[in-house]
CSV table of C-alpha atoms (C1' of nucleotides) in Angstrom, one decimal:
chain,number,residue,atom,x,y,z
N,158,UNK,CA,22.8,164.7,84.1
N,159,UNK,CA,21.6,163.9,87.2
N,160,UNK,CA,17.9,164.3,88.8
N,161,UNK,CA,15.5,167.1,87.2
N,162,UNK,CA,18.0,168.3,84.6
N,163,UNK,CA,21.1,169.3,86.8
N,164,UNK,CA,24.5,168.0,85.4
N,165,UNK,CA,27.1,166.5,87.5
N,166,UNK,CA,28.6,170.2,87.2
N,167,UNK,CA,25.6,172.0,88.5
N,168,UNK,CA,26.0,169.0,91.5
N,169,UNK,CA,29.5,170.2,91.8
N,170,UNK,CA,28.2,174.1,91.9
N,171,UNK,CA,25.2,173.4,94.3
N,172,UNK,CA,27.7,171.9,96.5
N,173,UNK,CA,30.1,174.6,96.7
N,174,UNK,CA,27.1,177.0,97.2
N,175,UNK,CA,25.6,174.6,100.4
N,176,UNK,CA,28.9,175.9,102.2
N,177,UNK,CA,28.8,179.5,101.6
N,178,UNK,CA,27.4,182.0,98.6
N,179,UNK,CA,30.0,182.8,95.9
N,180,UNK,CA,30.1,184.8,92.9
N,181,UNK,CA,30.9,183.4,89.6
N,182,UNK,CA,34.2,184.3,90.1
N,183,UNK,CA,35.2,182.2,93.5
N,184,UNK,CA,33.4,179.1,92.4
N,185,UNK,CA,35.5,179.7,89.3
N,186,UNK,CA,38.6,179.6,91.5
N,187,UNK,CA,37.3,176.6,93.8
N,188,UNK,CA,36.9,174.5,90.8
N,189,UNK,CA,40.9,175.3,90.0
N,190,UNK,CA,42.4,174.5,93.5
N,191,UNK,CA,40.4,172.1,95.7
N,192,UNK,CA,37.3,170.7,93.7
N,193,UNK,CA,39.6,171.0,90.4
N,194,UNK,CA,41.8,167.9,91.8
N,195,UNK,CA,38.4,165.6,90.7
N,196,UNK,CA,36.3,167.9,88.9
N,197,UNK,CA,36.9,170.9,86.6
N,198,UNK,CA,34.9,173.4,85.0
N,199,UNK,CA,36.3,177.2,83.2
N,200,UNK,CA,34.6,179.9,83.5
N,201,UNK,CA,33.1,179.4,80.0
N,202,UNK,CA,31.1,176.4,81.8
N,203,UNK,CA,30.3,178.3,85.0
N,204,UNK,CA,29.0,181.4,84.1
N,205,UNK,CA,25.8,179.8,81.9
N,206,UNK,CA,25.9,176.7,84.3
N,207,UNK,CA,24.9,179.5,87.0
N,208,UNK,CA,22.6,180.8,84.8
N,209,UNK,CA,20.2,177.8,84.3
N,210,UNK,CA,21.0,176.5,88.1
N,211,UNK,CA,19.0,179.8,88.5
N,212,UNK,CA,16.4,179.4,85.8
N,213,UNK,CA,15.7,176.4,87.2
N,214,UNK,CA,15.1,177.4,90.9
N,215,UNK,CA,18.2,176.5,92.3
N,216,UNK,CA,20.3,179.5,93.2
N,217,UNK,CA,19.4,183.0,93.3
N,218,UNK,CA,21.7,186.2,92.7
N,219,UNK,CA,21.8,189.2,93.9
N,220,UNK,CA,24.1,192.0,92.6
N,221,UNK,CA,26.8,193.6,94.2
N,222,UNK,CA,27.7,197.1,92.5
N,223,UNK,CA,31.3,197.8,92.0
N,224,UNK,CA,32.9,201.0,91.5
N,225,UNK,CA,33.6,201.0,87.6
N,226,UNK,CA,34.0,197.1,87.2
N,227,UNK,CA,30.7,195.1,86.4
N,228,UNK,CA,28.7,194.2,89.1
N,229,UNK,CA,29.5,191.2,91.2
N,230,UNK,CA,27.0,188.8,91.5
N,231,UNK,CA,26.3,186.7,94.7
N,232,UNK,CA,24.9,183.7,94.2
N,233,UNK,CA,22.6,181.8,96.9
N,234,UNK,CA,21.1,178.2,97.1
N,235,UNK,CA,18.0,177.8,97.6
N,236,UNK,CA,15.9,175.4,99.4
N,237,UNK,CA,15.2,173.6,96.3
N,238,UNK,CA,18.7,173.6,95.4
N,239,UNK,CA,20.2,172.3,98.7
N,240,UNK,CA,17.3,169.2,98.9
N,241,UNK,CA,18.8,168.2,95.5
N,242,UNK,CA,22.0,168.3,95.8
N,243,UNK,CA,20.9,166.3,99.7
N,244,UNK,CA,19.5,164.0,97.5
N,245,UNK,CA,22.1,163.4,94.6
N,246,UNK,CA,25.4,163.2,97.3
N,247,UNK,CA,24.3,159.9,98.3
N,248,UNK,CA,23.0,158.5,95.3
N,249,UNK,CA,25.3,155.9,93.5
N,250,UNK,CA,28.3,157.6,91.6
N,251,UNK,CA,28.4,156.6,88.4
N,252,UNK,CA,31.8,155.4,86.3
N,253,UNK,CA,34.8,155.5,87.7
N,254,UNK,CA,37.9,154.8,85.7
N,255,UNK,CA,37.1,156.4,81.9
N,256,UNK,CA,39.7,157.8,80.0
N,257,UNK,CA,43.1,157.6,80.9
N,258,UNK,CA,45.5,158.7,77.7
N,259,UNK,CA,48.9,157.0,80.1
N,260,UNK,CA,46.8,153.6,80.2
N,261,UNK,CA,46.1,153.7,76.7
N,262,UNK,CA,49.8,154.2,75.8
N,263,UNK,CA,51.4,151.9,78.1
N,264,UNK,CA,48.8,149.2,76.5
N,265,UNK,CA,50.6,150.6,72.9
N,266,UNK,CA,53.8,151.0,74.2
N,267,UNK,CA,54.9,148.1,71.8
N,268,UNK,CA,54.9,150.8,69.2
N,269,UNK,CA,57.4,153.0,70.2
N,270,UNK,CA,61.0,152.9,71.0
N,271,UNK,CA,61.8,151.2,74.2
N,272,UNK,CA,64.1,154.4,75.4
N,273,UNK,CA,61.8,156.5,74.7
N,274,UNK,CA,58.9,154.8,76.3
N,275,UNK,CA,61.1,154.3,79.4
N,276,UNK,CA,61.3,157.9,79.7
N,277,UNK,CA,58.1,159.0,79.0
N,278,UNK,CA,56.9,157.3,82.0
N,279,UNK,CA,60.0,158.0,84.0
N,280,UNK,CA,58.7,161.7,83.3
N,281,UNK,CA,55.2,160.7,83.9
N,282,UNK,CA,56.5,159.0,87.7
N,283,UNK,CA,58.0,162.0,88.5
N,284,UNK,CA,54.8,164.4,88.2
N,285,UNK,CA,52.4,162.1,89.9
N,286,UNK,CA,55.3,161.7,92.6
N,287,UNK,CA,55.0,165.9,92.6
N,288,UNK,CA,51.5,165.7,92.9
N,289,UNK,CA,51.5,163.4,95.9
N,290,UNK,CA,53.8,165.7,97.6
N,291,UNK,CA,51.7,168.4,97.5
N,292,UNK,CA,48.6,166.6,98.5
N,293,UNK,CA,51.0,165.3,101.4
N,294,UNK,CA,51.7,168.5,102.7
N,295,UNK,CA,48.1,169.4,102.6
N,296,UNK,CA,47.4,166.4,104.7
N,297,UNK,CA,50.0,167.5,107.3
N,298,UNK,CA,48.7,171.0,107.3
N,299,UNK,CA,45.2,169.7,108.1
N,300,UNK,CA,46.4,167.6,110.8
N,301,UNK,CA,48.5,170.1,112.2
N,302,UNK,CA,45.3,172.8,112.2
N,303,UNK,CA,42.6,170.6,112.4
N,304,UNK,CA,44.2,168.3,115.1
N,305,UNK,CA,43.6,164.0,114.8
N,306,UNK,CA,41.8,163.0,111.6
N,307,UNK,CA,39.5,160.9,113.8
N,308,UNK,CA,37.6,163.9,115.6
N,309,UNK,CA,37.0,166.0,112.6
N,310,UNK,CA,33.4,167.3,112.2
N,311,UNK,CA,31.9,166.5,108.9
N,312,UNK,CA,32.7,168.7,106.5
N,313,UNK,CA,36.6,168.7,107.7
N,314,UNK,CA,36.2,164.7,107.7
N,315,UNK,CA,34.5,164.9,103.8
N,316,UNK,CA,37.7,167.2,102.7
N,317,UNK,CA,40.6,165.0,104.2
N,318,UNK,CA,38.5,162.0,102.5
N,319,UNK,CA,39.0,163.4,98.9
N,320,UNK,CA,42.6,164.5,99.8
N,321,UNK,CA,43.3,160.6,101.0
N,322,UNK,CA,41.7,160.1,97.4
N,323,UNK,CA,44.4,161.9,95.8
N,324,UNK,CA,46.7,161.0,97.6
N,325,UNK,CA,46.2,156.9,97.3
N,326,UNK,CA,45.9,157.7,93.3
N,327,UNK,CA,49.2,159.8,92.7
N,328,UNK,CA,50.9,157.3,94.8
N,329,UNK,CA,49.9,154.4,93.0
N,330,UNK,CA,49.9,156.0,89.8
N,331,UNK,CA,53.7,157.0,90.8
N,332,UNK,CA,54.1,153.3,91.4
N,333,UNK,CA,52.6,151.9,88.1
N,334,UNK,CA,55.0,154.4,86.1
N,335,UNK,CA,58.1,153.7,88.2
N,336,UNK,CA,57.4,149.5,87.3
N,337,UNK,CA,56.6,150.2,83.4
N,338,UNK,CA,59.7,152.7,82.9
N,339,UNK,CA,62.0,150.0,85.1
N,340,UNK,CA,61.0,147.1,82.8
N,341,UNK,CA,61.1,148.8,79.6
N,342,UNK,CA,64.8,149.7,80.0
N,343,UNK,CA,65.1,146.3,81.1
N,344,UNK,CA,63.9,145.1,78.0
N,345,UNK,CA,65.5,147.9,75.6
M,5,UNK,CA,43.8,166.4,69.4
M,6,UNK,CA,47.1,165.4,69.2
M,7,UNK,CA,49.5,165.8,66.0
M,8,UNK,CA,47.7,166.4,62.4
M,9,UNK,CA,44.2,166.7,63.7
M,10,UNK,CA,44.2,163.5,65.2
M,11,UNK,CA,42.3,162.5,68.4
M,12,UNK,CA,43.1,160.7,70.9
M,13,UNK,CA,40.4,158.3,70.1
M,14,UNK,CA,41.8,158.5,66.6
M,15,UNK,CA,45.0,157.1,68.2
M,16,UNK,CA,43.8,154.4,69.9
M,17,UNK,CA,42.2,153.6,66.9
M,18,UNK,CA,45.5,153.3,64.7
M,19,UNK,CA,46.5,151.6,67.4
M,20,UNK,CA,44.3,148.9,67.3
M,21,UNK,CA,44.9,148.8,63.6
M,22,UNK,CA,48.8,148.9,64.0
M,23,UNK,CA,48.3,145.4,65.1
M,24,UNK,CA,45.8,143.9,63.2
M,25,UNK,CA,43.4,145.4,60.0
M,26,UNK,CA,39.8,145.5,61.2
M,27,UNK,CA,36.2,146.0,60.6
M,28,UNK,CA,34.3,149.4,61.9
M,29,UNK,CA,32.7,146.8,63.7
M,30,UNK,CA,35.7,144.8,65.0
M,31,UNK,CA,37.2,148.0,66.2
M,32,UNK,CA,34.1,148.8,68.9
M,33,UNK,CA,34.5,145.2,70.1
M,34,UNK,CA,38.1,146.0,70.9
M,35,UNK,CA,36.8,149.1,72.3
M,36,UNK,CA,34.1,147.8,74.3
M,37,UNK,CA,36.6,145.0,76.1
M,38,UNK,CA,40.2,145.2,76.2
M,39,UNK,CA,40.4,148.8,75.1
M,40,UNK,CA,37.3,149.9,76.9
M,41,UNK,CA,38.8,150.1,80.3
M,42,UNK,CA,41.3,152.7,79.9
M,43,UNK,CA,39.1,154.3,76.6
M,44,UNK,CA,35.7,154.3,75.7
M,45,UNK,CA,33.5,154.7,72.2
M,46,UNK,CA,30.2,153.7,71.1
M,47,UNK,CA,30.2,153.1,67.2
M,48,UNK,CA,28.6,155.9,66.8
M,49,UNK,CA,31.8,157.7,67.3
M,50,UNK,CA,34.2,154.9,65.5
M,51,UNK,CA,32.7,155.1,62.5
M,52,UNK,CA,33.2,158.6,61.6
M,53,UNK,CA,36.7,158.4,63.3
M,54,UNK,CA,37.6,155.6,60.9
M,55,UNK,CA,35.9,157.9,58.2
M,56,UNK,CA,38.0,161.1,59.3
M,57,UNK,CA,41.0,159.0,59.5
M,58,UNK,CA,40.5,157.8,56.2
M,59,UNK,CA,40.5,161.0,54.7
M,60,UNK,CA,43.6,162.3,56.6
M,61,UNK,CA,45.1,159.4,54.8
M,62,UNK,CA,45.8,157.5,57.9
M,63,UNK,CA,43.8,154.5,57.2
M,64,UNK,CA,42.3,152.8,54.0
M,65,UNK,CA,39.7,150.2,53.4
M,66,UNK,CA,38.3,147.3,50.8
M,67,UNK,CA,35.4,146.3,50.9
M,68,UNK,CA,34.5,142.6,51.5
M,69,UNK,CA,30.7,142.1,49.8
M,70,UNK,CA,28.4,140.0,52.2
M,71,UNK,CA,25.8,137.8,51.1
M,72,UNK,CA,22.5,140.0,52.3
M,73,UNK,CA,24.7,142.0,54.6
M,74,UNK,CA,25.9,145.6,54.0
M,75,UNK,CA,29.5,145.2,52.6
M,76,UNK,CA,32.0,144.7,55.6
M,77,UNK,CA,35.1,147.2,55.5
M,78,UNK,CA,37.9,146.2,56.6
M,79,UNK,CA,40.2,149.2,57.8
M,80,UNK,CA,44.2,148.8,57.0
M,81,UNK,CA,47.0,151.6,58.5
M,82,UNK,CA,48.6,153.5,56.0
M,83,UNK,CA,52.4,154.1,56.8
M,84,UNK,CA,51.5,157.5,57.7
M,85,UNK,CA,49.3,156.2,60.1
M,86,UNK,CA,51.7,153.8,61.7
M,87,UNK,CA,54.5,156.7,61.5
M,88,UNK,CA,52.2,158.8,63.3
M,89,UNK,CA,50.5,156.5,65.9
M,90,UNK,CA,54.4,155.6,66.7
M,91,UNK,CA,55.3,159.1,66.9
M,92,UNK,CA,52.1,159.9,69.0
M,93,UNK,CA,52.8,156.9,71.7
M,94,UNK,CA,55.8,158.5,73.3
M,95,UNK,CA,55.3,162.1,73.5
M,96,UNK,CA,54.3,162.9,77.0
M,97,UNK,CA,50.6,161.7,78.1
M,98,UNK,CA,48.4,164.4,79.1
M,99,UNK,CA,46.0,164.5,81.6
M,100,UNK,CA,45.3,162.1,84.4
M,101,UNK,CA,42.9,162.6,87.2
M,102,UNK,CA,40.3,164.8,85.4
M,103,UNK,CA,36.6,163.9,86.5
M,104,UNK,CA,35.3,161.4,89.3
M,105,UNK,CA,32.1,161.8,90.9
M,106,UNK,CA,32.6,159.3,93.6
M,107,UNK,CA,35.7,161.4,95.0
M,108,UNK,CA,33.5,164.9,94.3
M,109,UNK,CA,30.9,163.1,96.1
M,110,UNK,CA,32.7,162.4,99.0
M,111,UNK,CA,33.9,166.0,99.1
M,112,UNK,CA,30.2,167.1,99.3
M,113,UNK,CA,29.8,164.1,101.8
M,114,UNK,CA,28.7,166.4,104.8
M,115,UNK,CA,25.4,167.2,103.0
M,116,UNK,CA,24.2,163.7,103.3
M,117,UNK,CA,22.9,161.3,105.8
M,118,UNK,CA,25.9,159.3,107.3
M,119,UNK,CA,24.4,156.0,107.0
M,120,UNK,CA,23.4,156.6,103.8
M,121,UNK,CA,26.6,158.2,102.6
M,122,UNK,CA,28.3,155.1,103.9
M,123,UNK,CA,26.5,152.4,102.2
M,124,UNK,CA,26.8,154.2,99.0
M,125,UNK,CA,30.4,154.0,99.6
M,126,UNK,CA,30.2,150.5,100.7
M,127,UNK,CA,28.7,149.6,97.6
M,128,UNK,CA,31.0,151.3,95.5
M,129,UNK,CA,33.7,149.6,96.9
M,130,UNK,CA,32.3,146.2,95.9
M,131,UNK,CA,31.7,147.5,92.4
M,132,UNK,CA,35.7,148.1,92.4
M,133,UNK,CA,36.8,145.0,94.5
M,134,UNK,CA,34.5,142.8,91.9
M,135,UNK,CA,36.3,145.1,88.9
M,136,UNK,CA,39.9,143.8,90.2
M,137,UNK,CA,39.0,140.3,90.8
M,138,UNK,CA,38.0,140.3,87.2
M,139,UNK,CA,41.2,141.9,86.2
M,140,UNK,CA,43.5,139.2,88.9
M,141,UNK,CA,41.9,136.6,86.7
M,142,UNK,CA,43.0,137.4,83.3
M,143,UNK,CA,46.4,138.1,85.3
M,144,UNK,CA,46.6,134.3,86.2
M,145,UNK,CA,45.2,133.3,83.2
M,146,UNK,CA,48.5,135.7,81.5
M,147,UNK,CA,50.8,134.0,83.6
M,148,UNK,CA,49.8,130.6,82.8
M,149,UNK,CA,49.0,131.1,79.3
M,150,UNK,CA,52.0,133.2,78.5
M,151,UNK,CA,54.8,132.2,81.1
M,152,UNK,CA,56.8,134.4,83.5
M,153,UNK,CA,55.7,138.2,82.9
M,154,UNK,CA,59.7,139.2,82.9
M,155,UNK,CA,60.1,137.3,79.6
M,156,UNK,CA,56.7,138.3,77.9
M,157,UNK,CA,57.3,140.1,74.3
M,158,UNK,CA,56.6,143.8,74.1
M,159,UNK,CA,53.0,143.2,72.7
M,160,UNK,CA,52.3,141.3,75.3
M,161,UNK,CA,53.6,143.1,77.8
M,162,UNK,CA,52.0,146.4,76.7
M,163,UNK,CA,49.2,144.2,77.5
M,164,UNK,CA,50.2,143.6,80.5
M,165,UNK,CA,51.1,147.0,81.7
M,166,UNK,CA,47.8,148.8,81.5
M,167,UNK,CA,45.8,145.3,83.3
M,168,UNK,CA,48.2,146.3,86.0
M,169,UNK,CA,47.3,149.6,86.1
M,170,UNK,CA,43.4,148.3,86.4
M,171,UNK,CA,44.6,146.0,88.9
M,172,UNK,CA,46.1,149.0,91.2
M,173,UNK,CA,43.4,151.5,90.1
M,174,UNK,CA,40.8,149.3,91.5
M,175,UNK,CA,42.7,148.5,94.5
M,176,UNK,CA,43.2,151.4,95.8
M,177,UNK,CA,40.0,152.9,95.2
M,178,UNK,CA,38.4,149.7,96.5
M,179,UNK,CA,40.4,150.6,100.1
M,180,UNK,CA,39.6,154.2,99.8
M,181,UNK,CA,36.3,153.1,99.2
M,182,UNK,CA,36.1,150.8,102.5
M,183,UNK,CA,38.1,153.4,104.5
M,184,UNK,CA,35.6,156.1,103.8
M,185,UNK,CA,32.5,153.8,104.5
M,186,UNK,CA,34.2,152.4,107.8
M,187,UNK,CA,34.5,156.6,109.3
M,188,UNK,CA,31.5,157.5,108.1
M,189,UNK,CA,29.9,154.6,110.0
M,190,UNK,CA,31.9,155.0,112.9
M,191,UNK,CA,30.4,158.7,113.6
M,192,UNK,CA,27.0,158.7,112.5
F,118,DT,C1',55.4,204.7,82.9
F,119,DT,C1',54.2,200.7,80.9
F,120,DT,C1',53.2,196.0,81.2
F,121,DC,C1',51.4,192.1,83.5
F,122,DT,C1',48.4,189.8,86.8
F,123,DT,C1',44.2,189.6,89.3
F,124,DT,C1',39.4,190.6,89.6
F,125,DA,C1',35.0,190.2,87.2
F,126,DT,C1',31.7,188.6,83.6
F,127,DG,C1',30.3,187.1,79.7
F,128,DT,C1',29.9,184.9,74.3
F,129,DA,C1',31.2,182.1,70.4
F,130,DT,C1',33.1,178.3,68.1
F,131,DA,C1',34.7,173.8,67.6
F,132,DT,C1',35.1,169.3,69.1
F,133,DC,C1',34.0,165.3,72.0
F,134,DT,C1',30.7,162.3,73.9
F,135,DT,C1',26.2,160.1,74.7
F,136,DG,C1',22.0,158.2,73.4
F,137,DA,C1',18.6,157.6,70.2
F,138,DC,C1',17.0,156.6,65.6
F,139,DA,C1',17.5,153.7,61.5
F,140,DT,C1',18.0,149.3,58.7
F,141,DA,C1',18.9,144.4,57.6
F,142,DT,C1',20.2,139.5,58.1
F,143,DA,C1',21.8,135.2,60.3
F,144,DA,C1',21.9,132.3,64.2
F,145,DA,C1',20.8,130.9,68.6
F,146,DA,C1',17.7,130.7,72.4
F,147,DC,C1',13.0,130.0,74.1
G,205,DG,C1',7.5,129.4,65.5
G,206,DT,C1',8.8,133.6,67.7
G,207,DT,C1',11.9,136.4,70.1
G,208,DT,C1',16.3,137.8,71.2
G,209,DT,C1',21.1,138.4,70.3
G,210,DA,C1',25.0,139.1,67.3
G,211,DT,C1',26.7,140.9,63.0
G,212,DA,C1',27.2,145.1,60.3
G,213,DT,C1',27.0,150.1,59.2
G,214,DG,C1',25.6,154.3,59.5
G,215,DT,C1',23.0,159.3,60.9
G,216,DC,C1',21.2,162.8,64.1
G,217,DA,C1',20.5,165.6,68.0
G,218,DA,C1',21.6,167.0,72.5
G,219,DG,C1',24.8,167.9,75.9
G,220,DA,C1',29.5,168.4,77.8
G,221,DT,C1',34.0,170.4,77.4
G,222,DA,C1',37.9,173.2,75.7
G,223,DT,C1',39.7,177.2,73.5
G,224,DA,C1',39.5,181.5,71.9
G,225,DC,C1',37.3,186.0,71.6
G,226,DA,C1',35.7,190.1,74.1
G,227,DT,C1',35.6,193.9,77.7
G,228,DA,C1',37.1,196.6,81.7
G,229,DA,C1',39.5,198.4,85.7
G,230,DA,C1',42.4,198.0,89.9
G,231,DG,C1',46.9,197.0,91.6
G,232,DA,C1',51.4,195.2,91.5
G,233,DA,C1',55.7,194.5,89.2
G,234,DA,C1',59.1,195.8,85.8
DNA sequence: TTTCTTTATGTATATCTTGACATATAAAAC
DNA sequence: GTTTTATATGTCAAGATATACATAAAGAAA
């Protein structure tokens, strides 16, 4: 957790909330498509992460009634909340690389079968490859909207930076598979 | 968990014992260092692993009595184990991207001051530069220890597989990390 | 018309992970 | 001589995460 209790989550949460008040609901879906590229959270995490961003001061809600369904619930940053998560975004980020289950069998690989091994990260290629793609066609999308990279305002500029993230990673992830799946069949 | 109720960590545990029977101890140096950088634990998490893998029949130990010390046990892989660590290492690897705060960071990267935002960065990107000099040099000391990488032996090269993944890892984010410092400073 | 998907919100359980607590000796550094 | 580090093995509690359980209605697809 980072300052006063809040977890990297609740960072992730306050964040979302600086740009616009969500129900539980849409920051559920924002940590699937965009934020979920880097960092993501169910429901089952939301929904009480929510709850003690708001017991501790952070957001507020207020309900929206719905005919029949349960009422939707709007949730707001507060001041309090948007100085903290002011004062976390620049703060050093902690760890980096962690756990990576490809890494750990390519540094094993000496225990399977060749073939097999070849093709597991032939497979492996292929969906970072995919991956890239699609964060690709995002890029283009954005220049094509948003006009040249260089004039973006802030938050445009802070949303093609994570994409170039991705894209960078898949690529070089793509990369590293391609090499190990090459030499293993050389080897086999 | 993967197949039998074993964990990943589990796995990278039999596979630290396919190549060599160790202590509880031994096995958190290994994943401190070598192991460490693709897949961390503390020994408070290997030692009940080795435990849990014991009982699953995956592992067994003998004691070795120490003069004063608490008795060292040394782990051995049972053929299960080895048949299912071998089983385990080419089924398709789950998972890559999952959870970076430096990337979420620089999604949220409008909320903070530029300058700030861009040293942060800065920094970070000498933490990963200084990451893959330190991986180049066990490289060259591969190269000159073992020879040509294209005529390594599959252990070794399993080694040498996932350093080159740290090597590109680091790279990359190391650039990402200049090019995000270098616009953030350019329009504040 | 029935089934599936999306919207909408939660709880419960199990496991994973981290950090602290706990003990004990030998060897090396200061 | 005293302190710190390395060896050596554990437990415990708190937090993070994943998966399943649970409900309910609107709308789209079959």
């Amino acid at each position: 957790m980072g300052r006063a209790g809040v977890s990297t989550l609740g960072f992730a949460t306050l964040g979302l909330l600086a740009g616009e008040s969500l129900s539980g609901y849409d920051v559920k879906l924002r940590m699937a498509e965009p934020v979920g590229f880097f960092w993501q959270a169910g429901h089952s995490q939301i929904y009480p992460e929510l709850a003690k961003l708001e017991a501790g001061g952070m957001v507020v809600h207020n309900d929206v009634p719905q005919s029949g369904k349960p009422d939707k619930k709007i949730y707001e940053i507060t001041a309090e909340g948007l100085s903290a998560v002011k004062e976390w975004v620049s703060e050093p980020a902690k760890s980096a690389p962690t756990r990576d289950e490809a890494t750990l069998k390519a540094y094993l690989s000496w225990l399977g079968e060749p073939g097999e091994m070849a093709a597991m990260f032939r497979e492996l290629g292929r969906r970072h490859e995919k991956q890239m793609e699609r964060y690709l066609e995002t890029e283009a999308w954005m220049r094509s909207e948003w006009g040249e990279p260089k004039r973006f305002e802030r938050r445009r500029f802070a949303n093609y930076a994570a994409l170039k993230r991705g894209v960078g990673f898949e690529r070089e992830y793509a990369q590293w598979c391609r090499w190990v799946s090459e030499k293993l069949e050389s080897s086999g």
